[in-house]
Amino acid sequence: MSIKLKCLSHTPLRGLNDPGADVVREVDTVLAQARAEVEAFDPELIVIFAPDHYNGLFYDLMPPFVIATAAESVADYQTLPGPLSIPRDLALEMTKFILDQDVDIALSHRLQVDHGCTQTLEELTGSLTRYPAIPIIINSVAPPFGPYRRVRKLGEAVGKFLATLNKRVLILGTGGLSHEPPVPLLSGAPDEIANFLIAGRNPTPEARAARQARTIAAGKIYGTEACAQTPLNEEWDLAFIDLLTNRRLAEVDDFRIDEISKAAGRSTHEVRTWVAAFAALAATGPYAARKDYYRAINEWIAGYGVVSAEQA
Ligand SMILES: O=C(O)CCc1cccc(O)c1O
Ligand SMILES: [Fe+2]
C-alpha cells in the first residue's frame, strides 16, 4: 500500500473570468507540477471526495454522503463530458466496508457529477478516465450539513479500507477554500428557484447558460462593495491549511457550521472534502503534508489552495 493525497480548490471560472496573466501562469505552473507528480506516482486507484452543486443531487432526496459505482459528468461550464472509469466491484466492497464501520453512506449505480468532481480529475490526470477512480460525494453546498466529525469518521472508514488494499492510491479532495458563489438557498426561495433546488436535474442548455452567465457576473464584482456575497477570508484559509499540515485534524470536531458560513462564506464547507481526504490518509498511519500554493482570487470566487500529503 502506498498512498498520496492532493487537496485543491476548483472554480468553474478558471478560463471564463481570469485574474491577471501572472496569477494565471502561477496557478498553471502549480497544477502542471501536481499533474506531473500524479503521473510519476502512477496510481492504481483514485478516491475523489467531491461536492455537488445542484447538478447531480437535489432536495428531492439529498444524501449527506454518496458513493458511486457508475457516474457521468454533466459537463457544466467548460468541463469534460462522459463517464468516469469506476471499478464497480471495488466501489461496492468499499461501500460495505464503510457501512460496517458504522458510517451510513448512500449508494448510486448511476450518479451525475459536476465540475466539483470533474474539474480536479481533469486538471490532475488530463481526462475523466485516465485512472480507475471512485467518487465519494460529500454534501457541502445544500444545507443542513452534518457535523465535521462525521465527515472525519467517513474519511477514517475509507482510509481503513484503503489500508487493506495492496495498491498505489491517490486520495483527492476538491473545493473550497473560503468562497461564496451565488448559489441560491432553499429557505425563502421563490417557487421557480425552489423547484430547481428540489428537482432541477438535466436543465435545458438555456438554463445552464443563464447559470454560467450569473456566476461570471458575480465573479466580476466579487470582493467589492457591489457584491452581497461573503468575501474571501485568507486568514481562515491559512489557519485551515495549517491545521492540516500540522496534523491537528481532530480540531475539526469543534468546527461550527454557521460560524464558518459567516466568517468565510457558505461554500467554504467544500473543505469537508479535504477533511475526509486527510482523515482517510491519517487512518493509514502518520503523514507529512505541505502547502503547495495559496492565493485569494476574487475573479475566480476562490480562496485558491493546493495541499499535498503522503505517508511519512
Ligand atoms: O454552482 C455553481 O454553478 C457555481 C459554482 C462555483 C462558482 C465559483 C467558485 C466555485 O468553487 C464554484 O463551485
Ligand atoms: Fe464548488
mmCIF file of C-alpha atoms and ligand atoms in Angstrom:
data_model
loop_
_atom_site.group_PDB
_atom_site.id
_atom_site.type_symbol
_atom_site.label_atom_id
_atom_site.label_comp_id
_atom_site.label_asym_id
_atom_site.label_seq_id
_atom_site.Cartn_x
_atom_site.Cartn_y
_atom_site.Cartn_z
ATOM 1 C CA MET A 1 0.000 0.000 0.000
ATOM 2 C CA SER A 2 1.270 3.416 -0.940
ATOM 3 C CA ILE A 3 -0.898 6.488 -0.525
ATOM 4 C CA LYS A 4 -0.621 10.076 -1.680
ATOM 5 C CA LEU A 5 -3.060 12.924 -1.252
ATOM 6 C CA LYS A 6 -3.837 16.144 -3.029
ATOM 7 C CA CYS A 7 -6.488 18.639 -1.984
ATOM 8 C CA LEU A 8 -7.208 21.634 -4.135
ATOM 9 C CA SER A 9 -9.799 24.251 -4.867
ATOM 10 C CA HIS A 10 -11.889 24.109 -8.014
ATOM 11 C CA THR A 11 -13.517 27.001 -9.785
ATOM 12 C CA PRO A 12 -15.597 26.894 -12.954
ATOM 13 C CA LEU A 13 -14.476 30.477 -13.614
ATOM 14 C CA ARG A 14 -10.957 29.333 -14.476
ATOM 15 C CA GLY A 15 -10.721 30.236 -18.174
ATOM 16 C CA LEU A 16 -14.034 32.139 -18.038
ATOM 17 C CA ASN A 17 -13.165 35.096 -15.792
ATOM 18 C CA ASP A 18 -9.435 35.016 -15.249
ATOM 19 C CA PRO A 19 -7.285 37.172 -12.974
ATOM 20 C CA GLY A 20 -4.117 38.812 -14.341
ATOM 21 C CA ALA A 21 -1.827 36.789 -16.587
ATOM 22 C CA ASP A 22 0.830 36.498 -13.853
ATOM 23 C CA VAL A 23 -1.633 34.786 -11.482
ATOM 24 C CA VAL A 24 -2.980 32.525 -14.235
ATOM 25 C CA ARG A 25 0.572 31.467 -15.056
ATOM 26 C CA GLU A 26 1.365 30.873 -11.388
ATOM 27 C CA VAL A 27 -1.619 28.526 -10.989
ATOM 28 C CA ASP A 28 -0.897 26.810 -14.319
ATOM 29 C CA THR A 29 2.603 26.072 -13.048
ATOM 30 C CA VAL A 30 1.354 24.691 -9.715
ATOM 31 C CA LEU A 31 -1.183 22.458 -11.474
ATOM 32 C CA ALA A 32 1.365 21.255 -14.041
ATOM 33 C CA GLN A 33 3.656 20.256 -11.173
ATOM 34 C CA ALA A 34 0.815 18.456 -9.365
ATOM 35 C CA ARG A 35 -0.103 16.624 -12.552
ATOM 36 C CA ALA A 36 3.494 15.564 -13.112
ATOM 37 C CA GLU A 37 3.586 14.153 -9.577
ATOM 38 C CA VAL A 38 0.407 12.168 -10.219
ATOM 39 C CA GLU A 39 1.853 10.847 -13.485
ATOM 40 C CA ALA A 40 5.055 9.775 -11.695
ATOM 41 C CA PHE A 41 3.101 8.109 -8.875
ATOM 42 C CA ASP A 42 1.007 6.217 -11.425
ATOM 43 C CA PRO A 43 -1.933 5.498 -9.094
ATOM 44 C CA GLU A 44 -3.745 2.182 -9.397
ATOM 45 C CA LEU A 45 -6.797 3.789 -7.815
ATOM 46 C CA ILE A 46 -8.054 7.318 -7.181
ATOM 47 C CA VAL A 47 -10.571 8.060 -4.445
ATOM 48 C CA ILE A 48 -12.011 11.512 -5.030
ATOM 49 C CA PHE A 49 -14.021 13.266 -2.319
ATOM 50 C CA ALA A 50 -16.082 15.936 -4.069
ATOM 51 C CA PRO A 51 -19.079 18.195 -3.536
ATOM 52 C CA ASP A 52 -22.061 18.614 -5.847
ATOM 53 C CA HIS A 53 -23.667 21.954 -6.740
ATOM 54 C CA TYR A 54 -27.291 21.026 -7.552
ATOM 55 C CA ASN A 55 -26.252 19.197 -10.688
ATOM 56 C CA GLY A 56 -26.411 15.560 -9.653
ATOM 57 C CA LEU A 57 -28.063 15.804 -6.237
ATOM 58 C CA PHE A 58 -31.218 17.717 -5.315
ATOM 59 C CA TYR A 59 -33.523 18.166 -2.359
ATOM 60 C CA ASP A 60 -35.944 15.540 -3.662
ATOM 61 C CA LEU A 61 -33.522 13.234 -1.878
ATOM 62 C CA MET A 62 -30.383 14.912 -0.548
ATOM 63 C CA PRO A 63 -27.881 12.434 0.910
ATOM 64 C CA PRO A 64 -25.098 13.537 3.297
ATOM 65 C CA PHE A 65 -22.667 11.091 1.634
ATOM 66 C CA VAL A 66 -22.872 9.140 -1.641
ATOM 67 C CA ILE A 67 -20.514 6.636 -3.224
ATOM 68 C CA ALA A 68 -20.974 5.687 -6.866
ATOM 69 C CA THR A 69 -20.296 2.546 -8.875
ATOM 70 C CA ALA A 70 -21.051 4.438 -12.110
ATOM 71 C CA ALA A 71 -21.043 8.156 -12.823
ATOM 72 C CA GLU A 72 -21.326 10.537 -15.739
ATOM 73 C CA SER A 73 -20.213 14.158 -15.993
ATOM 74 C CA VAL A 74 -22.949 16.753 -16.560
ATOM 75 C CA ALA A 75 -20.265 18.823 -18.355
ATOM 76 C CA ASP A 76 -21.266 22.103 -16.712
ATOM 77 C CA TYR A 77 -19.236 25.229 -17.510
ATOM 78 C CA GLN A 78 -16.251 24.057 -19.582
ATOM 79 C CA THR A 79 -15.784 20.621 -18.061
ATOM 80 C CA LEU A 80 -15.376 17.357 -19.962
ATOM 81 C CA PRO A 81 -18.443 15.227 -20.724
ATOM 82 C CA GLY A 82 -18.648 11.457 -20.405
ATOM 83 C CA PRO A 83 -18.457 8.665 -17.868
ATOM 84 C CA LEU A 84 -15.856 8.194 -15.161
ATOM 85 C CA SER A 85 -13.898 4.955 -15.045
ATOM 86 C CA ILE A 86 -15.165 3.476 -11.766
ATOM 87 C CA PRO A 87 -14.074 -0.013 -10.665
ATOM 88 C CA ARG A 88 -17.573 -1.245 -9.855
ATOM 89 C CA ASP A 89 -16.817 -4.219 -7.642
ATOM 90 C CA LEU A 90 -14.192 -2.365 -5.631
ATOM 91 C CA ALA A 91 -16.613 0.542 -5.089
ATOM 92 C CA LEU A 92 -19.205 -1.938 -3.817
ATOM 93 C CA GLU A 93 -16.670 -3.541 -1.484
ATOM 94 C CA MET A 94 -15.728 -0.099 -0.191
ATOM 95 C CA THR A 95 -19.398 0.699 0.379
ATOM 96 C CA LYS A 96 -19.887 -2.426 2.502
ATOM 97 C CA PHE A 97 -16.716 -1.707 4.442
ATOM 98 C CA ILE A 98 -17.808 1.877 5.203
ATOM 99 C CA LEU A 99 -21.237 0.679 6.371
ATOM 100 C CA ASP A 100 -19.541 -1.946 8.561
ATOM 101 C CA GLN A 101 -17.610 0.899 10.194
ATOM 102 C CA ASP A 102 -20.964 2.340 11.374
ATOM 103 C CA VAL A 103 -20.950 5.158 8.819
ATOM 104 C CA ASP A 104 -24.124 5.441 6.715
ATOM 105 C CA ILE A 105 -23.475 6.245 3.078
ATOM 106 C CA ALA A 106 -25.884 6.272 0.141
ATOM 107 C CA LEU A 107 -25.046 4.187 -2.913
ATOM 108 C CA SER A 108 -25.617 5.228 -6.508
ATOM 109 C CA HIS A 109 -25.346 2.941 -9.501
ATOM 110 C CA ARG A 110 -25.885 5.918 -11.826
ATOM 111 C CA LEU A 111 -24.679 9.251 -10.480
ATOM 112 C CA GLN A 112 -24.325 12.569 -12.260
ATOM 113 C CA VAL A 113 -21.266 14.552 -11.186
ATOM 114 C CA ASP A 114 -20.362 18.186 -11.910
ATOM 115 C CA HIS A 115 -17.303 20.451 -12.056
ATOM 116 C CA GLY A 116 -16.838 19.845 -8.325
ATOM 117 C CA CYS A 117 -15.604 16.357 -9.216
ATOM 118 C CA THR A 118 -14.573 16.506 -12.858
ATOM 119 C CA GLN A 119 -12.509 19.694 -12.943
ATOM 120 C CA THR A 120 -9.968 18.332 -10.483
ATOM 121 C CA LEU A 121 -9.830 14.923 -12.194
ATOM 122 C CA GLU A 122 -9.108 16.622 -15.497
ATOM 123 C CA GLU A 123 -6.565 19.055 -14.060
ATOM 124 C CA LEU A 124 -4.615 16.311 -12.288
ATOM 125 C CA THR A 125 -4.916 13.467 -14.803
ATOM 126 C CA GLY A 126 -5.824 15.073 -18.136
ATOM 127 C CA SER A 127 -9.129 13.196 -18.527
ATOM 128 C CA LEU A 128 -12.017 11.587 -16.635
ATOM 129 C CA THR A 129 -10.871 8.043 -17.412
ATOM 130 C CA ARG A 130 -7.062 8.015 -17.203
ATOM 131 C CA TYR A 131 -7.099 6.040 -13.908
ATOM 132 C CA PRO A 132 -9.740 3.955 -12.111
ATOM 133 C CA ALA A 133 -11.478 6.410 -9.757
ATOM 134 C CA ILE A 134 -14.147 6.065 -7.098
ATOM 135 C CA PRO A 135 -16.099 9.267 -6.387
ATOM 136 C CA ILE A 136 -17.496 9.942 -2.934
ATOM 137 C CA ILE A 137 -19.775 12.971 -2.815
ATOM 138 C CA ILE A 138 -19.984 14.855 0.471
ATOM 139 C CA ASN A 139 -22.863 17.297 0.783
ATOM 140 C CA SER A 140 -21.135 20.659 1.194
ATOM 141 C CA VAL A 141 -23.416 23.087 -0.630
ATOM 142 C CA ALA A 142 -27.020 22.083 0.284
ATOM 143 C CA PRO A 143 -27.737 22.768 3.969
ATOM 144 C CA PRO A 144 -28.336 21.376 6.521
ATOM 145 C CA PHE A 145 -24.964 19.651 6.961
ATOM 146 C CA GLY A 146 -23.956 17.036 9.483
ATOM 147 C CA PRO A 147 -21.067 17.921 11.788
ATOM 148 C CA TYR A 148 -17.451 17.862 10.606
ATOM 149 C CA ARG A 149 -16.711 14.980 12.983
ATOM 150 C CA ARG A 150 -18.998 12.769 10.858
ATOM 151 C CA VAL A 151 -17.002 13.697 7.768
ATOM 152 C CA ARG A 152 -13.835 12.764 9.634
ATOM 153 C CA LYS A 153 -15.394 9.386 10.513
ATOM 154 C CA LEU A 154 -16.282 8.814 6.877
ATOM 155 C CA GLY A 155 -12.695 9.564 5.857
ATOM 156 C CA GLU A 156 -11.367 7.228 8.531
ATOM 157 C CA ALA A 157 -13.553 4.384 7.291
ATOM 158 C CA VAL A 158 -12.346 4.914 3.721
ATOM 159 C CA GLY A 159 -8.720 5.024 4.881
ATOM 160 C CA LYS A 160 -9.094 1.751 6.785
ATOM 161 C CA PHE A 161 -10.455 0.169 3.618
ATOM 162 C CA LEU A 162 -7.583 1.510 1.528
ATOM 163 C CA ALA A 163 -5.140 0.031 4.044
ATOM 164 C CA THR A 164 -6.498 -3.436 3.187
ATOM 165 C CA LEU A 165 -5.583 -2.971 -0.494
ATOM 166 C CA ASN A 166 -2.172 -3.610 -1.886
ATOM 167 C CA LYS A 167 -2.349 -0.654 -4.246
ATOM 168 C CA ARG A 168 -0.929 2.769 -5.026
ATOM 169 C CA VAL A 169 -3.831 5.040 -4.140
ATOM 170 C CA LEU A 170 -4.247 8.747 -4.777
ATOM 171 C CA ILE A 171 -6.752 10.425 -2.445
ATOM 172 C CA LEU A 172 -8.221 13.683 -3.729
ATOM 173 C CA GLY A 173 -10.289 16.386 -2.065
ATOM 174 C CA THR A 174 -11.752 19.170 -4.160
ATOM 175 C CA GLY A 175 -13.366 22.522 -3.344
ATOM 176 C CA GLY A 176 -13.050 25.457 -1.001
ATOM 177 C CA LEU A 177 -11.385 27.207 0.494
ATOM 178 C CA SER A 178 -13.295 30.333 1.596
ATOM 179 C CA HIS A 179 -15.821 31.452 -1.014
ATOM 180 C CA GLU A 180 -19.468 32.194 -1.603
ATOM 181 C CA PRO A 181 -20.612 31.976 -5.220
ATOM 182 C CA PRO A 182 -24.226 32.957 -5.979
ATOM 183 C CA VAL A 183 -25.793 29.549 -5.234
ATOM 184 C CA PRO A 184 -29.433 30.030 -4.141
ATOM 185 C CA LEU A 185 -30.739 28.866 -0.741
ATOM 186 C CA LEU A 186 -33.943 26.843 -0.477
ATOM 187 C CA SER A 187 -35.001 28.716 2.623
ATOM 188 C CA GLY A 188 -37.201 31.604 1.476
ATOM 189 C CA ALA A 189 -36.697 30.850 -2.230
ATOM 190 C CA PRO A 190 -39.452 31.783 -4.728
ATOM 191 C CA ASP A 191 -41.248 28.811 -6.331
ATOM 192 C CA GLU A 192 -39.176 28.683 -9.502
ATOM 193 C CA ILE A 193 -35.895 28.517 -7.620
ATOM 194 C CA ALA A 194 -37.279 26.114 -5.025
ATOM 195 C CA ASN A 195 -38.397 23.803 -7.837
ATOM 196 C CA PHE A 196 -34.926 23.906 -9.329
ATOM 197 C CA LEU A 197 -33.249 23.119 -5.998
ATOM 198 C CA ILE A 198 -35.662 20.250 -5.302
ATOM 199 C CA ALA A 199 -35.878 18.677 -8.761
ATOM 200 C CA GLY A 200 -33.703 20.559 -11.246
ATOM 201 C CA ARG A 201 -31.961 17.592 -12.856
ATOM 202 C CA ASN A 202 -30.944 17.843 -16.532
ATOM 203 C CA PRO A 203 -31.584 21.573 -17.096
ATOM 204 C CA THR A 204 -32.032 22.958 -20.618
ATOM 205 C CA PRO A 205 -28.928 24.344 -22.365
ATOM 206 C CA GLU A 206 -30.502 27.809 -21.928
ATOM 207 C CA ALA A 207 -30.826 27.312 -18.155
ATOM 208 C CA ARG A 208 -27.198 26.150 -17.985
ATOM 209 C CA ALA A 209 -26.029 29.159 -19.972
ATOM 210 C CA ALA A 210 -28.000 31.519 -17.713
ATOM 211 C CA ARG A 211 -26.436 29.950 -14.632
ATOM 212 C CA GLN A 212 -22.963 30.306 -16.115
ATOM 213 C CA ALA A 213 -23.623 33.950 -17.015
ATOM 214 C CA ARG A 214 -24.799 34.610 -13.434
ATOM 215 C CA THR A 215 -21.634 33.105 -11.999
ATOM 216 C CA ILE A 216 -19.398 35.084 -14.375
ATOM 217 C CA ALA A 217 -21.236 38.304 -13.498
ATOM 218 C CA ALA A 218 -20.706 37.551 -9.802
ATOM 219 C CA GLY A 219 -17.005 36.947 -10.449
ATOM 220 C CA LYS A 220 -16.682 40.396 -11.995
ATOM 221 C CA ILE A 221 -17.787 42.161 -8.782
ATOM 222 C CA TYR A 222 -16.824 39.606 -6.114
ATOM 223 C CA GLY A 223 -14.997 41.138 -3.172
ATOM 224 C CA THR A 224 -16.203 44.667 -3.986
ATOM 225 C CA GLU A 225 -18.872 46.672 -2.194
ATOM 226 C CA ALA A 226 -21.261 45.996 -5.056
ATOM 227 C CA CYS A 227 -21.285 42.314 -4.111
ATOM 228 C CA ALA A 228 -23.648 40.961 -1.437
ATOM 229 C CA GLN A 229 -21.809 37.648 -1.059
ATOM 230 C CA THR A 230 -19.436 36.941 1.858
ATOM 231 C CA PRO A 231 -15.895 37.821 0.687
ATOM 232 C CA LEU A 232 -12.838 35.557 0.698
ATOM 233 C CA ASN A 233 -11.099 35.091 4.056
ATOM 234 C CA GLU A 234 -7.375 34.500 3.648
ATOM 235 C CA GLU A 235 -6.832 34.266 7.395
ATOM 236 C CA TRP A 236 -9.402 31.477 7.759
ATOM 237 C CA ASP A 237 -7.956 29.628 4.782
ATOM 238 C CA LEU A 238 -4.364 29.749 6.008
ATOM 239 C CA ALA A 239 -5.414 28.640 9.511
ATOM 240 C CA PHE A 240 -7.262 25.678 7.984
ATOM 241 C CA ILE A 241 -4.271 24.685 5.843
ATOM 242 C CA ASP A 242 -2.090 24.999 8.951
ATOM 243 C CA LEU A 243 -4.354 22.655 10.872
ATOM 244 C CA LEU A 244 -3.954 20.024 8.150
ATOM 245 C CA THR A 245 -0.229 20.347 7.643
ATOM 246 C CA ASN A 246 0.383 20.296 11.426
ATOM 247 C CA ARG A 247 -1.704 17.123 11.870
ATOM 248 C CA ARG A 248 -4.304 18.770 14.100
ATOM 249 C CA LEU A 249 -7.180 17.210 12.146
ATOM 250 C CA ALA A 250 -9.147 16.289 15.296
ATOM 251 C CA GLU A 251 -9.804 20.010 15.800
ATOM 252 C CA VAL A 252 -12.402 19.913 13.036
ATOM 253 C CA ASP A 253 -14.667 18.157 15.522
ATOM 254 C CA ASP A 254 -15.189 21.606 17.083
ATOM 255 C CA PHE A 255 -15.967 23.364 13.784
ATOM 256 C CA ARG A 256 -19.264 25.255 13.910
ATOM 257 C CA ILE A 257 -21.111 25.180 10.605
ATOM 258 C CA ASP A 258 -22.821 28.573 10.965
ATOM 259 C CA GLU A 259 -19.677 30.324 12.158
ATOM 260 C CA ILE A 260 -17.729 29.111 9.136
ATOM 261 C CA SER A 261 -20.504 30.182 6.745
ATOM 262 C CA LYS A 262 -20.475 33.672 8.262
ATOM 263 C CA ALA A 263 -16.721 34.086 8.504
ATOM 264 C CA ALA A 264 -15.636 32.593 5.180
ATOM 265 C CA GLY A 265 -18.738 32.058 3.021
ATOM 266 C CA ARG A 266 -21.359 29.341 2.639
ATOM 267 C CA SER A 267 -19.429 27.299 0.093
ATOM 268 C CA THR A 268 -16.377 27.134 2.348
ATOM 269 C CA HIS A 269 -17.922 23.872 3.546
ATOM 270 C CA GLU A 270 -16.473 22.252 0.434
ATOM 271 C CA VAL A 271 -13.416 21.851 2.674
ATOM 272 C CA ARG A 272 -15.366 18.920 4.066
ATOM 273 C CA THR A 273 -13.853 17.010 1.152
ATOM 274 C CA TRP A 274 -10.363 17.955 2.386
ATOM 275 C CA VAL A 275 -11.255 16.796 5.901
ATOM 276 C CA ALA A 276 -12.391 13.409 4.582
ATOM 277 C CA ALA A 277 -9.284 13.079 2.413
ATOM 278 C CA PHE A 278 -6.897 13.845 5.271
ATOM 279 C CA ALA A 279 -8.823 11.599 7.669
ATOM 280 C CA ALA A 280 -8.506 8.761 5.142
ATOM 281 C CA LEU A 281 -4.756 9.283 4.832
ATOM 282 C CA ALA A 282 -4.335 9.641 8.621
ATOM 283 C CA ALA A 283 -6.184 6.342 9.163
ATOM 284 C CA THR A 284 -3.392 4.561 7.280
ATOM 285 C CA GLY A 285 -0.624 5.907 9.572
ATOM 286 C CA PRO A 286 1.485 9.028 10.129
ATOM 287 C CA TYR A 287 1.612 11.531 7.295
ATOM 288 C CA ALA A 288 3.623 14.525 6.145
ATOM 289 C CA ALA A 289 1.844 17.401 4.401
ATOM 290 C CA ARG A 290 2.872 20.592 2.661
ATOM 291 C CA LYS A 291 1.171 23.692 1.355
ATOM 292 C CA ASP A 292 1.932 23.943 -2.358
ATOM 293 C CA TYR A 293 0.060 27.163 -3.046
ATOM 294 C CA TYR A 294 -2.385 29.694 -1.710
ATOM 295 C CA ARG A 295 -3.857 32.865 -3.109
ATOM 296 C CA ALA A 296 -7.217 34.577 -2.622
ATOM 297 C CA ILE A 297 -8.506 35.051 -6.182
ATOM 298 C CA ASN A 298 -11.655 37.195 -6.396
ATOM 299 C CA GLU A 299 -12.073 36.765 -10.172
ATOM 300 C CA TRP A 300 -12.452 33.019 -9.604
ATOM 301 C CA ILE A 301 -14.541 33.394 -6.427
ATOM 302 C CA ALA A 302 -11.985 31.201 -4.708
ATOM 303 C CA GLY A 303 -9.679 31.155 -1.760
ATOM 304 C CA TYR A 304 -7.491 29.057 -4.027
ATOM 305 C CA GLY A 305 -5.229 26.493 -2.381
ATOM 306 C CA VAL A 306 -3.294 23.340 -3.187
ATOM 307 C CA VAL A 307 -2.018 20.982 -0.487
ATOM 308 C CA SER A 308 -0.172 17.667 -0.861
ATOM 309 C CA ALA A 309 0.492 14.888 1.637
ATOM 310 C CA GLU A 310 1.813 11.361 1.811
ATOM 311 C CA GLN A 311 2.575 8.632 4.292
ATOM 312 C CA ALA A 312 5.544 9.637 6.453
HETATM 313 O O1 LIG B 1 -22.959 26.317 -8.541
HETATM 314 C C1 LIG B 1 -22.413 27.000 -9.441
HETATM 315 O O2 LIG B 1 -22.798 26.928 -10.600
HETATM 316 C C2 LIG B 1 -21.241 27.888 -9.107
HETATM 317 C C3 LIG B 1 -20.119 27.091 -8.577
HETATM 318 C C4 LIG B 1 -18.841 27.813 -8.239
HETATM 319 C C5 LIG B 1 -18.577 29.163 -8.537
HETATM 320 C C6 LIG B 1 -17.389 29.754 -8.166
HETATM 321 C C7 LIG B 1 -16.433 29.033 -7.472
HETATM 322 C C8 LIG B 1 -16.680 27.697 -7.168
HETATM 323 O O3 LIG B 1 -15.784 26.944 -6.475
HETATM 324 C C9 LIG B 1 -17.873 27.089 -7.566
HETATM 325 O O4 LIG B 1 -18.067 25.773 -7.294
HETATM 326 FE FE FE B 2 -17.585 24.373 -5.707
#
